[in-house]
Each structure stands twice: as C-alpha cells, then as structure tokens.
mmCIF file of C-alpha atoms in Angstrom:
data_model
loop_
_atom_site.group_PDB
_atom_site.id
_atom_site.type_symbol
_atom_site.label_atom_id
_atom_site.label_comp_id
_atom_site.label_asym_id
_atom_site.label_seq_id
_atom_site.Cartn_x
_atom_site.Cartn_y
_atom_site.Cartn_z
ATOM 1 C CA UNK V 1 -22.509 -21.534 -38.651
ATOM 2 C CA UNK V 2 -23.314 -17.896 -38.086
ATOM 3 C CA UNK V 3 -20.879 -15.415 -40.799
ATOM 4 C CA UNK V 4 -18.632 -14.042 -38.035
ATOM 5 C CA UNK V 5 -15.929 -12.423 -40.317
ATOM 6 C CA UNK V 6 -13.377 -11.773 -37.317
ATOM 7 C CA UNK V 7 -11.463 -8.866 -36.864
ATOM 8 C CA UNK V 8 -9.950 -6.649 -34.138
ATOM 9 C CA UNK V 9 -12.374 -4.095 -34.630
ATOM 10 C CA UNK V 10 -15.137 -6.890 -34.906
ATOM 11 C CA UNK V 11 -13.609 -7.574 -30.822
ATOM 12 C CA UNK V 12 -13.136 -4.087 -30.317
ATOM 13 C CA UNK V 13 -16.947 -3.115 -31.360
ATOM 14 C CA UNK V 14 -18.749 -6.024 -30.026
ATOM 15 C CA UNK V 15 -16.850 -5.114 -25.989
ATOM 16 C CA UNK V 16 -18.415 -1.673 -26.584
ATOM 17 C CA UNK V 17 -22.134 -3.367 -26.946
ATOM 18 C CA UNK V 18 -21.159 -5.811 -23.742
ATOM 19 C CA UNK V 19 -19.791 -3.245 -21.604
ATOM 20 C CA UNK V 20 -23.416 -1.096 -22.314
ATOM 21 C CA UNK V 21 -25.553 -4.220 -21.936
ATOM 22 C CA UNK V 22 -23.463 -5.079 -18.627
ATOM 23 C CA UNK V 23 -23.833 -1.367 -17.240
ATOM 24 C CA UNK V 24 -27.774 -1.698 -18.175
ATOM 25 C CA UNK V 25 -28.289 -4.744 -16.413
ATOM 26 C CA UNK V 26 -26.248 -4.062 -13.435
ATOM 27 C CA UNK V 27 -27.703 -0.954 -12.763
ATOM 28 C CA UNK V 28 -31.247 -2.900 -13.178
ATOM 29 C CA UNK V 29 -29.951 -5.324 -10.697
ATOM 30 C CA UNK V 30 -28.553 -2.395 -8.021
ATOM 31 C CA UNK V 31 -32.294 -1.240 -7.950
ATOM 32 C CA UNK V 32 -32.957 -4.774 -6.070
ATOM 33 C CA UNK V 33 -30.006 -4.685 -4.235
ATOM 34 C CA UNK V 34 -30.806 -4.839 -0.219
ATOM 35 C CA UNK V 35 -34.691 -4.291 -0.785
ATOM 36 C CA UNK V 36 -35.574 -7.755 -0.157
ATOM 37 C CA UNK V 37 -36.477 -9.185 -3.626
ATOM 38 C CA UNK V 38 -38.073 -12.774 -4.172
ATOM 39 C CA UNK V 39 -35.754 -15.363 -4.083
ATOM 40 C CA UNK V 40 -36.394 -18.736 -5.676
ATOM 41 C CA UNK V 41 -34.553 -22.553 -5.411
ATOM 42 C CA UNK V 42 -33.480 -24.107 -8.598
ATOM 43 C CA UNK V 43 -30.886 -27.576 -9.177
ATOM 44 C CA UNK V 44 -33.174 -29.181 -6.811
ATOM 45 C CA UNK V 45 -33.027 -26.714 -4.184
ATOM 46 C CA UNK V 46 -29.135 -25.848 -4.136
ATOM 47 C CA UNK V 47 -28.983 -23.048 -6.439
ATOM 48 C CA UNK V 48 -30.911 -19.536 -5.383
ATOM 49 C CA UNK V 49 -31.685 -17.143 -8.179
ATOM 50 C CA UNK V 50 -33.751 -13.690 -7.781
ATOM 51 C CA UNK V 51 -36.193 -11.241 -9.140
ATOM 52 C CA UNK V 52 -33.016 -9.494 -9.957
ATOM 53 C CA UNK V 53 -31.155 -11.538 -11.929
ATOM 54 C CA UNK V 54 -34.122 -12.422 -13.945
ATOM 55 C CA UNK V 55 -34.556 -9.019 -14.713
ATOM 56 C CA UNK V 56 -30.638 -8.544 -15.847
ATOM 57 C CA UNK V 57 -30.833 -11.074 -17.925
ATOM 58 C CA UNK V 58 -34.099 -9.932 -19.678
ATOM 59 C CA UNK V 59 -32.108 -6.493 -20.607
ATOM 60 C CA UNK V 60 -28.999 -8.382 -21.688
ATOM 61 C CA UNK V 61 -30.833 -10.757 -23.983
ATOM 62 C CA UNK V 62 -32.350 -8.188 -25.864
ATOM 63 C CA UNK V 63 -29.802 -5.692 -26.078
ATOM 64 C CA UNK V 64 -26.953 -8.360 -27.409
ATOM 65 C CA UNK V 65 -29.468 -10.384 -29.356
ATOM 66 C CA UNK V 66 -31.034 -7.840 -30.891
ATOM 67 C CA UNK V 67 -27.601 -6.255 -31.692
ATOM 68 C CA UNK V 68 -26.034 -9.176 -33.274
ATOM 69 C CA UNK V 69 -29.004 -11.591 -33.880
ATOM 70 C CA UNK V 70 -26.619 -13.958 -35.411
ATOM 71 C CA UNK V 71 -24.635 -15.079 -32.772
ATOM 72 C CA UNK V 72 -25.558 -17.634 -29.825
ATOM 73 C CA UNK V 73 -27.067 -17.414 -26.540
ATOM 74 C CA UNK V 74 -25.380 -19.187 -23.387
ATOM 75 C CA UNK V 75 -26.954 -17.770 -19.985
ATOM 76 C CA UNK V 76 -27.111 -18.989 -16.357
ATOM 77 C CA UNK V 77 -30.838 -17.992 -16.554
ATOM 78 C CA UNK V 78 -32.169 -19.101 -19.718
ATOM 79 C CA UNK V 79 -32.743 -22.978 -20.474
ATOM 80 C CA UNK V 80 -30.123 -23.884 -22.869
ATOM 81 C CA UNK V 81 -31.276 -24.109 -26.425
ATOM 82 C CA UNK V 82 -28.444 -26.547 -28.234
ATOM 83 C CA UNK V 83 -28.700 -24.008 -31.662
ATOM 84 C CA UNK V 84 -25.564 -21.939 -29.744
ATOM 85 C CA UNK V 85 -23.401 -25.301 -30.707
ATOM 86 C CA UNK V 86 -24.041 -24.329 -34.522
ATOM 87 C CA UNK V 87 -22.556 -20.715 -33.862
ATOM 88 C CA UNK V 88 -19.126 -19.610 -33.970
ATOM 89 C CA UNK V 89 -19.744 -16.543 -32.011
ATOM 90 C CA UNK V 90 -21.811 -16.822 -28.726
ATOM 91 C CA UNK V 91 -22.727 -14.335 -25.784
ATOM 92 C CA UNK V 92 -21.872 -16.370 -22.637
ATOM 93 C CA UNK V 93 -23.593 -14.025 -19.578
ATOM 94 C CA UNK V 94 -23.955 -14.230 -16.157
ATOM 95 C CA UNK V 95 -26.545 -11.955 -15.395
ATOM 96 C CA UNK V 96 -25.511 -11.776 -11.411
ATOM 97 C CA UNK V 97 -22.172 -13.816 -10.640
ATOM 98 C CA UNK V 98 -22.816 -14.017 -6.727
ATOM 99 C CA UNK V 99 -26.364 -14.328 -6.281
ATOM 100 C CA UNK V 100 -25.676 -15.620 -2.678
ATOM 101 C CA UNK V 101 -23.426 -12.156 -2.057
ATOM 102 C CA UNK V 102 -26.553 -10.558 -3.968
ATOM 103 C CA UNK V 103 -29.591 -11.818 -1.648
ATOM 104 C CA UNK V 104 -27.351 -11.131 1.313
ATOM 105 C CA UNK V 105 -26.836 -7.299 0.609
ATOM 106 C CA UNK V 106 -22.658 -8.199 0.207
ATOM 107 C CA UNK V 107 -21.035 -6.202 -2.276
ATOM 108 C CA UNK V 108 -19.037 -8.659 -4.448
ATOM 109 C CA UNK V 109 -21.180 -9.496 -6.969
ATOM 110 C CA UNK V 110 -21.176 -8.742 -10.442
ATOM 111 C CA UNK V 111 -22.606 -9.130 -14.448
ATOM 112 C CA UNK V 112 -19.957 -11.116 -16.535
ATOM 113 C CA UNK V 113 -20.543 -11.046 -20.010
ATOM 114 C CA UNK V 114 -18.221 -12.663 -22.821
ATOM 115 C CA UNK V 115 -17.962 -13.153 -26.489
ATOM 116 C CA UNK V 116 -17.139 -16.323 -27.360
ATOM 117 C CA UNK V 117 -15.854 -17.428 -30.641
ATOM 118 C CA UNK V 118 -14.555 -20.594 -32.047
ATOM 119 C CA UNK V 119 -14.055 -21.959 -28.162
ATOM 120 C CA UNK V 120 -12.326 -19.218 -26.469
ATOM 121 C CA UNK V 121 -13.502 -15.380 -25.136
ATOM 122 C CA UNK V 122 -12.540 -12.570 -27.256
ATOM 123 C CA UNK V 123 -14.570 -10.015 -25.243
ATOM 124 C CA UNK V 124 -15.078 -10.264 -21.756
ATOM 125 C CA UNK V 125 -16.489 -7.087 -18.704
ATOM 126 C CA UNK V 126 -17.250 -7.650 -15.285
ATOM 127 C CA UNK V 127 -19.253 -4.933 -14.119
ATOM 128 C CA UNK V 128 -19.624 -4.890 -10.419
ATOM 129 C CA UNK V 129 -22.207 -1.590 -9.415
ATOM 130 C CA UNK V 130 -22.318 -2.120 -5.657
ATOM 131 C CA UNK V 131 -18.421 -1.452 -5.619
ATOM 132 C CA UNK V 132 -18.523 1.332 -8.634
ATOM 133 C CA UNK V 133 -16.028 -1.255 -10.438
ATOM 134 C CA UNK V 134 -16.046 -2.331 -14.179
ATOM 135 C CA UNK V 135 -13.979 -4.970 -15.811
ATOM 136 C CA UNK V 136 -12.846 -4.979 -19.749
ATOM 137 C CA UNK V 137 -10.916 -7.014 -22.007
ATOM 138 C CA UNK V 138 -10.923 -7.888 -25.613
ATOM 139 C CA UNK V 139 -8.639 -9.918 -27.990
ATOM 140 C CA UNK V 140 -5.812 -7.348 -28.810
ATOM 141 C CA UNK V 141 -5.906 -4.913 -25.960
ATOM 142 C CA UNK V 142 -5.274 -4.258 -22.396
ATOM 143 C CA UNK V 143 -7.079 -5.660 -19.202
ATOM 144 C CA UNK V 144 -8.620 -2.413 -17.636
ATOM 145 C CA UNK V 145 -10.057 -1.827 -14.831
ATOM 146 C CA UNK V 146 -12.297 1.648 -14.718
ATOM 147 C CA UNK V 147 -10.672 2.579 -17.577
ATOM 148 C CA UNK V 148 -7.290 2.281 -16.055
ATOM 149 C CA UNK V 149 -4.857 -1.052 -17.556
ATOM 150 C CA UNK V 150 -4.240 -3.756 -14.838
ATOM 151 C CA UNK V 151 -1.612 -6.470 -14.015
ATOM 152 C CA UNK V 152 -1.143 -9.751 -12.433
ATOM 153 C CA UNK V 153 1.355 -9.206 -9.708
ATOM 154 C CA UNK V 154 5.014 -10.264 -11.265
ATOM 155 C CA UNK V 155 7.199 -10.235 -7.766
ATOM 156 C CA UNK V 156 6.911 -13.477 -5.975
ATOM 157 C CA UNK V 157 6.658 -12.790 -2.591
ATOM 158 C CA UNK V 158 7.877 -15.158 0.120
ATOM 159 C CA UNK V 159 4.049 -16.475 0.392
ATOM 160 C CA UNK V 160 1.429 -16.434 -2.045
ATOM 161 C CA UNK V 161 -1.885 -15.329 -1.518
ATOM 162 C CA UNK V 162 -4.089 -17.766 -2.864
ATOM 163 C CA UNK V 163 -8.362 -17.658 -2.587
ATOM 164 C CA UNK V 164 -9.389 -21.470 -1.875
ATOM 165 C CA UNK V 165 -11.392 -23.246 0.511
ATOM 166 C CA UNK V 166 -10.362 -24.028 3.555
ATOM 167 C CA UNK V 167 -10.754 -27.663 3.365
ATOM 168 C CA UNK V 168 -8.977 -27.552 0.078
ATOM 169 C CA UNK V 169 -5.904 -26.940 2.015
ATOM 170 C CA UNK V 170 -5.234 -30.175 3.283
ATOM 171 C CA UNK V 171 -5.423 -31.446 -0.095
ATOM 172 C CA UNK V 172 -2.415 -29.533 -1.671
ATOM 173 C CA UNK V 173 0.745 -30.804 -2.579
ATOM 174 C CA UNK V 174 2.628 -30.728 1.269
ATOM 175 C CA UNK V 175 5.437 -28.817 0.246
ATOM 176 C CA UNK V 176 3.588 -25.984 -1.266
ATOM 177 C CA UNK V 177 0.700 -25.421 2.097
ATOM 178 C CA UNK V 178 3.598 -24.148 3.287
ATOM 179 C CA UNK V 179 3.924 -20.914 0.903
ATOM 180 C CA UNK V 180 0.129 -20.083 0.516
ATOM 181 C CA UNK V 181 -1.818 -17.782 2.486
ATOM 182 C CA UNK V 182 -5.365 -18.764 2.071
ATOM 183 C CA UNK V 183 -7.570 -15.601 1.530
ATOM 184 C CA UNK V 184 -11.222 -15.124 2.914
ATOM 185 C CA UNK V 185 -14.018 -16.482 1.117
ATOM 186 C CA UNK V 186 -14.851 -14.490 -2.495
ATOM 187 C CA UNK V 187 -18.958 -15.111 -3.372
ATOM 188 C CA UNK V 188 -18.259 -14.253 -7.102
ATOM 189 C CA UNK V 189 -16.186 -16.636 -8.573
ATOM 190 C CA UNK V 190 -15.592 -14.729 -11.420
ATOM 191 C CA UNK V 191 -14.612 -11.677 -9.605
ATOM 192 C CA UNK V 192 -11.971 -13.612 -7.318
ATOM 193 C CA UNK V 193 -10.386 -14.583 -11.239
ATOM 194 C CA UNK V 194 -10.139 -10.357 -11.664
ATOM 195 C CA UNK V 195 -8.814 -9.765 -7.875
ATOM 196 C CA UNK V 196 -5.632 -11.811 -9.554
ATOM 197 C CA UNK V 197 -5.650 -9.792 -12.903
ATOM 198 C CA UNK V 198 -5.341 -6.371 -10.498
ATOM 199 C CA UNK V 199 -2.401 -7.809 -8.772
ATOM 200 C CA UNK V 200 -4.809 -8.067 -5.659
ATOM 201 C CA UNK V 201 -4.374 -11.578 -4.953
ATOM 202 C CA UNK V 202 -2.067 -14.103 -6.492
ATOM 203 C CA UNK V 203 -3.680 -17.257 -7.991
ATOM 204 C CA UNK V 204 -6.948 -19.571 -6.973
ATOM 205 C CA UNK V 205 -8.174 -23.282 -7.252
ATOM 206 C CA UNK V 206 -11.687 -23.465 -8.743
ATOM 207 C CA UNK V 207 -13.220 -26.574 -7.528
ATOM 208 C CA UNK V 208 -14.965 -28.510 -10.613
ATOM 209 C CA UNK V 209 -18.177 -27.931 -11.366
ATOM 210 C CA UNK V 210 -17.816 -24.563 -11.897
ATOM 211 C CA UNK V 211 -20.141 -23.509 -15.541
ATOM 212 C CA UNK V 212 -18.694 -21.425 -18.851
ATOM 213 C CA UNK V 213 -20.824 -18.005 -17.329
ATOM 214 C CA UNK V 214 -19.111 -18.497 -14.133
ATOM 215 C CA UNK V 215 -15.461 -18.271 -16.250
ATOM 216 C CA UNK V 216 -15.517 -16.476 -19.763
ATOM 217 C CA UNK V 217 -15.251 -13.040 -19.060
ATOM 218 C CA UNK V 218 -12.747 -13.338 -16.478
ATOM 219 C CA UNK V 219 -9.960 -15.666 -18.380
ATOM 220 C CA UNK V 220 -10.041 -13.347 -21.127
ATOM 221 C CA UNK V 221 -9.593 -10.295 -18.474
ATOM 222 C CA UNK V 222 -6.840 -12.567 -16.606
ATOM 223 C CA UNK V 223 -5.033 -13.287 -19.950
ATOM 224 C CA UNK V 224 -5.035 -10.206 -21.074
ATOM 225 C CA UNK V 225 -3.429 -9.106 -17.450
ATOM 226 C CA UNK V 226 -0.862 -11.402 -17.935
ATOM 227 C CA UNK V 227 -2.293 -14.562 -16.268
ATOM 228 C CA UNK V 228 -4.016 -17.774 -17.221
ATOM 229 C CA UNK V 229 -6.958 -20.140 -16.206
ATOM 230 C CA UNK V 230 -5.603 -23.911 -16.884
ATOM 231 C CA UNK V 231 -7.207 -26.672 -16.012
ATOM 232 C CA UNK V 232 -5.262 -29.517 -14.571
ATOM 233 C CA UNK V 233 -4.015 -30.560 -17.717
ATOM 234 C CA UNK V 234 -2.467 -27.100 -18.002
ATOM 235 C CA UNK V 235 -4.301 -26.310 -21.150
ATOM 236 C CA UNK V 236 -6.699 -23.182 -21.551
ATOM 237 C CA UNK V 237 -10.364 -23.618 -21.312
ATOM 238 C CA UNK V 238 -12.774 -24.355 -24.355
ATOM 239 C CA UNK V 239 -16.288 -23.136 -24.695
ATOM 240 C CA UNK V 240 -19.137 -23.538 -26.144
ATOM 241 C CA UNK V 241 -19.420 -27.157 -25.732
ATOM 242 C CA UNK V 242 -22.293 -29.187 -25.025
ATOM 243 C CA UNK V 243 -21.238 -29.720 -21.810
ATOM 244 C CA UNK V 244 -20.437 -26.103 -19.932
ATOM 245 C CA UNK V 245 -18.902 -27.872 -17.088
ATOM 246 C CA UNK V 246 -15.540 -27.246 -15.626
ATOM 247 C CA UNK V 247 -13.228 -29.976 -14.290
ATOM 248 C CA UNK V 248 -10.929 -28.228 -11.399
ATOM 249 C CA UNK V 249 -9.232 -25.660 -12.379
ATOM 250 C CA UNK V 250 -6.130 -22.979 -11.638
ATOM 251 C CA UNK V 251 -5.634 -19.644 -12.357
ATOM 252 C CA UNK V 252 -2.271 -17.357 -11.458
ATOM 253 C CA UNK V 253 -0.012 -15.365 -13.374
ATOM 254 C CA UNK V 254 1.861 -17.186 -15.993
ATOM 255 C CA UNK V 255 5.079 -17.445 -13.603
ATOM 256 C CA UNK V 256 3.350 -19.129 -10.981
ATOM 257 C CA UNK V 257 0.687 -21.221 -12.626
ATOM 258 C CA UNK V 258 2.909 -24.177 -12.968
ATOM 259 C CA UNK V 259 3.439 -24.629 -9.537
ATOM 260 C CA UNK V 260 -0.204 -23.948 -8.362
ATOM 261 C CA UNK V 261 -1.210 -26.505 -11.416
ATOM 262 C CA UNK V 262 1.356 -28.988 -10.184
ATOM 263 C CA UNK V 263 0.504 -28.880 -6.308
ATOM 264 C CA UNK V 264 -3.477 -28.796 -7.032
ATOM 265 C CA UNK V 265 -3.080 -32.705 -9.044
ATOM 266 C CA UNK V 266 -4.920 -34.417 -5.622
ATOM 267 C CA UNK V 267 -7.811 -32.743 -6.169
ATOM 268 C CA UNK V 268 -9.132 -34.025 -8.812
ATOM 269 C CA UNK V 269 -10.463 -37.435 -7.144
ATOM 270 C CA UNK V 270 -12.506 -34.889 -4.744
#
C-alpha cells in the first residue's frame, strides 16, 4: 500500500495539483479543438480517441505522477497496469470526457480528474475550456463552480428535468414518465452529473457500462452539491476495483434520488 497519511489539507493540497494538471491539459486539448486532428478506433471500432486526448493525458501523467509518485494511475488512455489495486490513493483521469463532442467541434467536453482513496473520490475538477467552465470539489469543502459554490436544485417542481435517452423512457416505472421531462442529449457524461450539482438539471440515469474516469470527479462534485450517484442498489459507488465498470446507475439530489432509483429498477435487464 502506498503511505497516504490522510488529512483535509492532504485533500485540500492534492485538488490544487488536479485543478493545475486539468487546466494544463485542457488548454493542450483546446489547441486541437476544431482543427481537424487524427482520430483513431479503439474497443473494436466503437470507441474514437484523438491526437488530443493523447496529448492531455501525456501532461496529466507527468504532472500528477511526478507530483505524488506514490499513488496509482487509472486513465481512459493508458493500458491498465493492475499495481493501482495495491494503492490506497489513485489518480482516476479522463483526459477528454466527450471525445465524440470533441472531434465534432461541440463544446461540452471536458478533463475530469479525481483522487481516489480507499474506494471513494476525495478530490474531483472538471475543467471544461471550450465553455471557460471549471469544476472543484474535495472532501471537506464546497462544490464550486469558477470559483463560485454550487447547489443541486432543492424545490421540486411539478416535473423533473431528467437527461436520459430517449428509448430509456419507455422503460421507467409508468407512474413516474409522467413527471420527467427528458432533456437533450449531453456528450460528456460526466459533465451532465455537474449540470445537476449547478441546479441546471435535476437528476439522470447512466446506462451500465459506464467506466470509474467517466464518474469520479463528478460524484464527489455532486455530493459535495448536495446530491448523490447510487447505483440501483442505492449505495454509493466504489473505485478502484479490478473491474472499473458501472452497473446502471442514478444520480439526483438527495430528495429525489429515491424515487428516480425506485422507478429506474427495469432497467437493469437492458
């Protein structure tokens, strides 16, 4: 196990290195954005990844790593090496959350970095350059957003506006279609989580499959905004594992998670 002596200030010190590192490689990435860069296929041809979010990654890994050489490594762009599973403390990055948004010259996209440790984020920032917006949350403070604190949105409103898939509709408990408003499509999955922690939006349904980079940064923002992401079960993520799989999961303010959690149960046989 990697000595980790946890703190506050430990938290507090190690989301001033991952909000630098995220800034770095974002602003690496906006130098690609809408100029075309090489695109390649990976997970047998379902998955695109670009120049660009090679190159983020490059200046994350070696700013964390060589910052705090004793803690893990979990990235979407580096093979997995199994040594993270011997670490308490891992950096879980996305170098571009959205690549699809990213290659198309869409905005929403963004670098999520987290801190793991012992299972669950203790620092977490979305930085999203092409809309000037950054994301930060550690153990014992406030969500913020551009400095500024954020909230999940505590009046229920008559319907709830809830980002899904269309086709994931159907599949909801029949009394609750009734109440949700179904949002347009979100490319950065972890970004839709932070639309909920600024009150934009009220909840979503992740459909399974989703990976640990896609998700640590953002629960941590989300909880600290006074939300949650639950899985079915209605327990909190845990990461780190072997496997960095999701099963489907929820996310909403605490108020309404229950009832999101509750009317999302078909959708686990899909």
């Amino acid at each position: 196990m990697n000595a980790v002596h946890p703190s506050p200030e430990q938290w507090a010190s190690d989301l001033e290195l991952i909000t630098m590192a995220a800034k770095a490689a974002g602003e690496k990435a906006l130098a690609y954005f809408r100029k075309n860069p090489d695109v390649q296929w990976k997970n047998e041809g379902r998955s695109p990844v670009s120049e660009a979010d090679y190159a983020a990654n490059d200046i994350l890994k070696e700013k964390l790593l060589t910052a705090r050489p004793n803690y893990g490594w979990l990235s979407e762009e580096t093979d997995d090496d199994e040594a993270r599973l011997g670490c308490d403390t891992v950096f879980v990055v996305d170098p571009i959350d959205g690549t699809r948004a990213f290659i198309a010259g869409k905005d929403v996209w963004c670098v999520s970095v987290a801190v793991v440790h012992v299972g669950r984020p203790v620092a977490g920032v979305l930085f999203a350059p092409a809309l000037d917006e950054l994301f930060q949350a550690s153990l014992t403070g406030d969500a913020l957003k551009n400095g500024m604190p954020v909230a999940v949105k505590t009046q229920k409103d008559a319907v709830l506006r809830i980002a899904l898939a269309e086709e994931t509709v159907g599949l909801l408990e029949h009394g609750y279609r009734s109440v949700v408003s179904r949002i347009a499509h979100v490319p950065s999955l972890a970004y839709r989580i932070a639309m909920i922690a600024d009150g934009r939006i009220d909840g979503t349904i992740v459909k399974k499959n989703s990976h640990d980079w896609d998700l640590a940064a953002a629960d941590l923002i989300l909880e600290r905004a006074g939300g949650a992401l639950f899985g079915l079960d209605g327990q909190p993520l845990s990461y780190n594992r072997p496997n960095v799989r999701h099963t489907v999961l929820c996310a909403a303010a605490m108020p309404a998670l229950p009832a999101l959690i509750a009317a999302s149960q078909g959708l686990e046989s899909h």
